[in-house]
CSV table of C-alpha atoms in Angstrom, one decimal:
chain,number,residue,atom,x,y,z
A,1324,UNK,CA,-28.7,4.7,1.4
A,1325,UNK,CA,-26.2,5.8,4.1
A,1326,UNK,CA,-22.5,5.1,4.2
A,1327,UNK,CA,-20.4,5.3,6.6
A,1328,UNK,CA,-16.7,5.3,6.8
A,1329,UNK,CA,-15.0,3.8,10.4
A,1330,UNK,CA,-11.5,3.0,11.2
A,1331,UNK,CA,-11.1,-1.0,10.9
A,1332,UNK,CA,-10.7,-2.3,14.4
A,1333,UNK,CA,-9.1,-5.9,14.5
A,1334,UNK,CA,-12.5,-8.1,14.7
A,1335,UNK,CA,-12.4,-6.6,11.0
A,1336,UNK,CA,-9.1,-8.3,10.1
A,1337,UNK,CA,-11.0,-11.7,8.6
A,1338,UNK,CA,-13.4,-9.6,6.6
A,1339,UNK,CA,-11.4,-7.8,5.3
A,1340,UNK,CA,-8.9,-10.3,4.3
A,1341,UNK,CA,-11.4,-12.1,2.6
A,1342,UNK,CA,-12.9,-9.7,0.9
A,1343,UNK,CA,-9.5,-8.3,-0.6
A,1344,UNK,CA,-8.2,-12.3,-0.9
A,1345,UNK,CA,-12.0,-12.6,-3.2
A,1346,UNK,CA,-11.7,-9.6,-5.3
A,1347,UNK,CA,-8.2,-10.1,-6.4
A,1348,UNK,CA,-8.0,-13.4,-6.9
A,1349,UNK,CA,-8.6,-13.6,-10.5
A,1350,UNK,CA,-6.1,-10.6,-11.0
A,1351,UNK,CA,-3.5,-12.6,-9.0
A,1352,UNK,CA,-4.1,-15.7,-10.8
A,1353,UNK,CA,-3.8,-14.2,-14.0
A,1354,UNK,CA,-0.1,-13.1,-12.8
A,1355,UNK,CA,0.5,-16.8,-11.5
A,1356,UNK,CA,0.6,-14.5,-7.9
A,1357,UNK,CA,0.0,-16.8,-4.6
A,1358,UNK,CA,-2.5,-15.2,-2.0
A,1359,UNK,CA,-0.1,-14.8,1.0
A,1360,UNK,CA,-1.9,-13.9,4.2
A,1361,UNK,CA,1.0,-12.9,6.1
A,1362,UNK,CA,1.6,-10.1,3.6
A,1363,UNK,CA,-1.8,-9.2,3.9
A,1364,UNK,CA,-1.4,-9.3,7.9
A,1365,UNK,CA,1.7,-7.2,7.9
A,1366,UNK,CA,0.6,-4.6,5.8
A,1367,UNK,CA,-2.6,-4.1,8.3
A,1368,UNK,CA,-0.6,-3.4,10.9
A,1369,UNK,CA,0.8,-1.0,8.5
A,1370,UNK,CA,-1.7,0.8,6.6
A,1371,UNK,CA,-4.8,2.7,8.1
A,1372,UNK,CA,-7.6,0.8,7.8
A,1373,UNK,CA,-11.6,1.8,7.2
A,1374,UNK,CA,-14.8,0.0,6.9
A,1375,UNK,CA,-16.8,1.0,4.7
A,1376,UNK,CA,-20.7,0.5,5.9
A,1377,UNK,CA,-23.9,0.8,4.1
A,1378,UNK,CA,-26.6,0.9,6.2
A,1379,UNK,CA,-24.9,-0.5,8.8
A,1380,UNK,CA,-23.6,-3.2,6.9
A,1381,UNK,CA,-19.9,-4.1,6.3
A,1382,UNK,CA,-19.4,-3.8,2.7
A,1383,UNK,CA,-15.6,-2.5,1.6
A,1384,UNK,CA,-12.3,-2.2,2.7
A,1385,UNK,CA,-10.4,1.5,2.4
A,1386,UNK,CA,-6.2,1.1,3.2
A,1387,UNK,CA,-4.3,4.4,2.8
A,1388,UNK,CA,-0.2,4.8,3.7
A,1389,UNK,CA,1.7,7.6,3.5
A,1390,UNK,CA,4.2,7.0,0.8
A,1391,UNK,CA,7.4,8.9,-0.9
A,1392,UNK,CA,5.3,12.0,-2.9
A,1393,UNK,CA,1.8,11.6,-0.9
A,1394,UNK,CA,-0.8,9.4,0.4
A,1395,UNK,CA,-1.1,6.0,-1.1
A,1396,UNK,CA,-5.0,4.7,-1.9
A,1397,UNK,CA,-3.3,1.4,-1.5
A,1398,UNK,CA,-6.6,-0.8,-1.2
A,1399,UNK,CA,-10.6,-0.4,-1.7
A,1400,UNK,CA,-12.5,-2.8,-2.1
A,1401,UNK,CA,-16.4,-3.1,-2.2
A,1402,UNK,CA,-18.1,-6.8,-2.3
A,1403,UNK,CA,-19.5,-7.8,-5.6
A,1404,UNK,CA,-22.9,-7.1,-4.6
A,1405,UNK,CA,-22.4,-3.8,-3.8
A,1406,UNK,CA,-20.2,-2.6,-7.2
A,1407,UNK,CA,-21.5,-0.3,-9.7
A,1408,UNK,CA,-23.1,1.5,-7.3
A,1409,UNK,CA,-21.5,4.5,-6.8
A,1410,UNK,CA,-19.8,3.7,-3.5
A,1411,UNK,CA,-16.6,3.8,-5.0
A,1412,UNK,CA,-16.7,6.8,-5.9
A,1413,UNK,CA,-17.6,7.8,-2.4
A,1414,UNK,CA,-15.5,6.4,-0.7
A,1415,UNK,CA,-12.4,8.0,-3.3
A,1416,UNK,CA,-13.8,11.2,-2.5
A,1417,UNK,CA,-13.4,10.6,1.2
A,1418,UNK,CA,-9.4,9.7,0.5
A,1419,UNK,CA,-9.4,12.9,-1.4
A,1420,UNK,CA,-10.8,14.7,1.3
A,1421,UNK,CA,-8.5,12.6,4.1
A,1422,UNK,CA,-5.3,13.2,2.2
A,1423,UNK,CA,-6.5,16.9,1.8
A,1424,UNK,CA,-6.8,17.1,5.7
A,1425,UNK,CA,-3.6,15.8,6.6
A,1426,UNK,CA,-1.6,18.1,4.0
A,1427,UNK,CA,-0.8,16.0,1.5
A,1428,UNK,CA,-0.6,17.4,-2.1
A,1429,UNK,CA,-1.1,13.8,-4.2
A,1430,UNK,CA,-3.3,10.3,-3.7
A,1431,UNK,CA,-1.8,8.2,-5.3
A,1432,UNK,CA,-2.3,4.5,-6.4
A,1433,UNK,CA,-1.6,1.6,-8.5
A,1434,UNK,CA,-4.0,-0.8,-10.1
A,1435,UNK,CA,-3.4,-3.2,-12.8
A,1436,UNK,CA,-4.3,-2.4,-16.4
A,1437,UNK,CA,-7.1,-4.6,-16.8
A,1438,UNK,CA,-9.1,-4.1,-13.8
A,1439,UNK,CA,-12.5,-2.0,-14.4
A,1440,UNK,CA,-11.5,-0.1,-11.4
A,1441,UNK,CA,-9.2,1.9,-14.1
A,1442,UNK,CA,-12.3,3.8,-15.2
A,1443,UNK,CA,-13.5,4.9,-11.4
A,1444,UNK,CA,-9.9,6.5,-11.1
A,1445,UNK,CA,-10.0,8.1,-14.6
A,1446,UNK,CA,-13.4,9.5,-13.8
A,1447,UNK,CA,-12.4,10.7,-10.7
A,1448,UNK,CA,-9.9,12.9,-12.6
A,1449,UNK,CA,-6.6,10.9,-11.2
A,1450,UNK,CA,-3.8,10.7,-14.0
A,1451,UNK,CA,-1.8,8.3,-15.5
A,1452,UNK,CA,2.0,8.8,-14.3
A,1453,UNK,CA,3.9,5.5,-15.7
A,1454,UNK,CA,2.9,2.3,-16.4
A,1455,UNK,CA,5.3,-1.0,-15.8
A,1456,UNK,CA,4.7,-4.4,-15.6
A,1457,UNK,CA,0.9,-4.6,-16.1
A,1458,UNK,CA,0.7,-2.1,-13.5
A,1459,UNK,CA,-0.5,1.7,-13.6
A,1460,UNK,CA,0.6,4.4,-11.3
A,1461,UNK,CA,-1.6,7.5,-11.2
A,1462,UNK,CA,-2.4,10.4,-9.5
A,1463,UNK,CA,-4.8,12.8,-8.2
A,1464,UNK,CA,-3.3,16.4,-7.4
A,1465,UNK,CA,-4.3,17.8,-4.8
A,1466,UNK,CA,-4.1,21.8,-4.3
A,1467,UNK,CA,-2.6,23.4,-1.3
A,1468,UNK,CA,-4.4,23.1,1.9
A,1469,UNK,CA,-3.2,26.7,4.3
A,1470,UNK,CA,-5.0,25.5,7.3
A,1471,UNK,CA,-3.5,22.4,7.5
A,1472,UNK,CA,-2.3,21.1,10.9
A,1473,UNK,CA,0.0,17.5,10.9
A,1474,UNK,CA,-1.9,14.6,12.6
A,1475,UNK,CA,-0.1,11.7,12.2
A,1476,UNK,CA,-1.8,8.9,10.6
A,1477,UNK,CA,-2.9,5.8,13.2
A,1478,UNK,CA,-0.4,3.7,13.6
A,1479,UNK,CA,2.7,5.5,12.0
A,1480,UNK,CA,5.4,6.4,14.0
């Protein structure tokens, strides 16, 4: 089994809409939350975007941002046929070692309290900072990296 991580290039943009629109859509429903593309076209122009192969295969989505206190995990997702696998955790420990590159001192995400994916993050020792609306915020600290050099992320001005 070999995965790969590449930066999305925009032939990606309909898989990977798809694949976020399918994975969430029960969440969303269950919030009475409409699927609006637009948003989702926006924030790829936005975020930095990565493939995540298997076997040279498409199979997830990786979307980091820098935010306020560190970099944002804001999106992974891994089609149903490939969960449960241990690519998640994978492809959380590349974030880890992405933000770690790039100096930040936190990932950080939100994820809604009754998605599975709660257990992946607790495993992967991120904390629980606040939780509000259905929504939990958490962390992973990161320690200091000294050889850090700034490279700004693709697409961020």
């Amino acid at each position: 089994m070999e995965l790969l991580l590449r930066p999305a290039e925009e032939n990606d943009l309909a898989f990977c809409e798809s694949l976020n629109r399918g994975n969430m859509s029960r969440y969303l429903a269950d919030r009475a939350i409409a699927w609006d593309p637009d948003r989702f076209l926006r924030s790829w122009a936005d975020f930095e975007n990565f493939i995540i192969e298997l076997d040279g295969q498409d199979i997830g989505l990786l979307r980091l941002t820098p935010e306020q206190h560190g970099l944002g995990l804001r999106d992974l997702q891994i089609l149903p046929t490939h969960q449960n696998r241990g690519i998640g955790s994978w492809a959380v420990r590349r974030a880890k070692d992405i933000a770690a590159s790039r100096g930040f001192r936190r990932l950080q995400l939100r994820v809604y309290e009754d998605n599975p994916a709660m257990r992946l993050y607790t495993r992967m020792d991120f904390e629980t900072e606040l939780v509000a609306a259905g929504n939990v915020h958490m962390v992973y600290k990161l320690p200091p990296n000294n050889s850090f050099k700034p490279r700004p992320l693709r697409g961020s001005a």
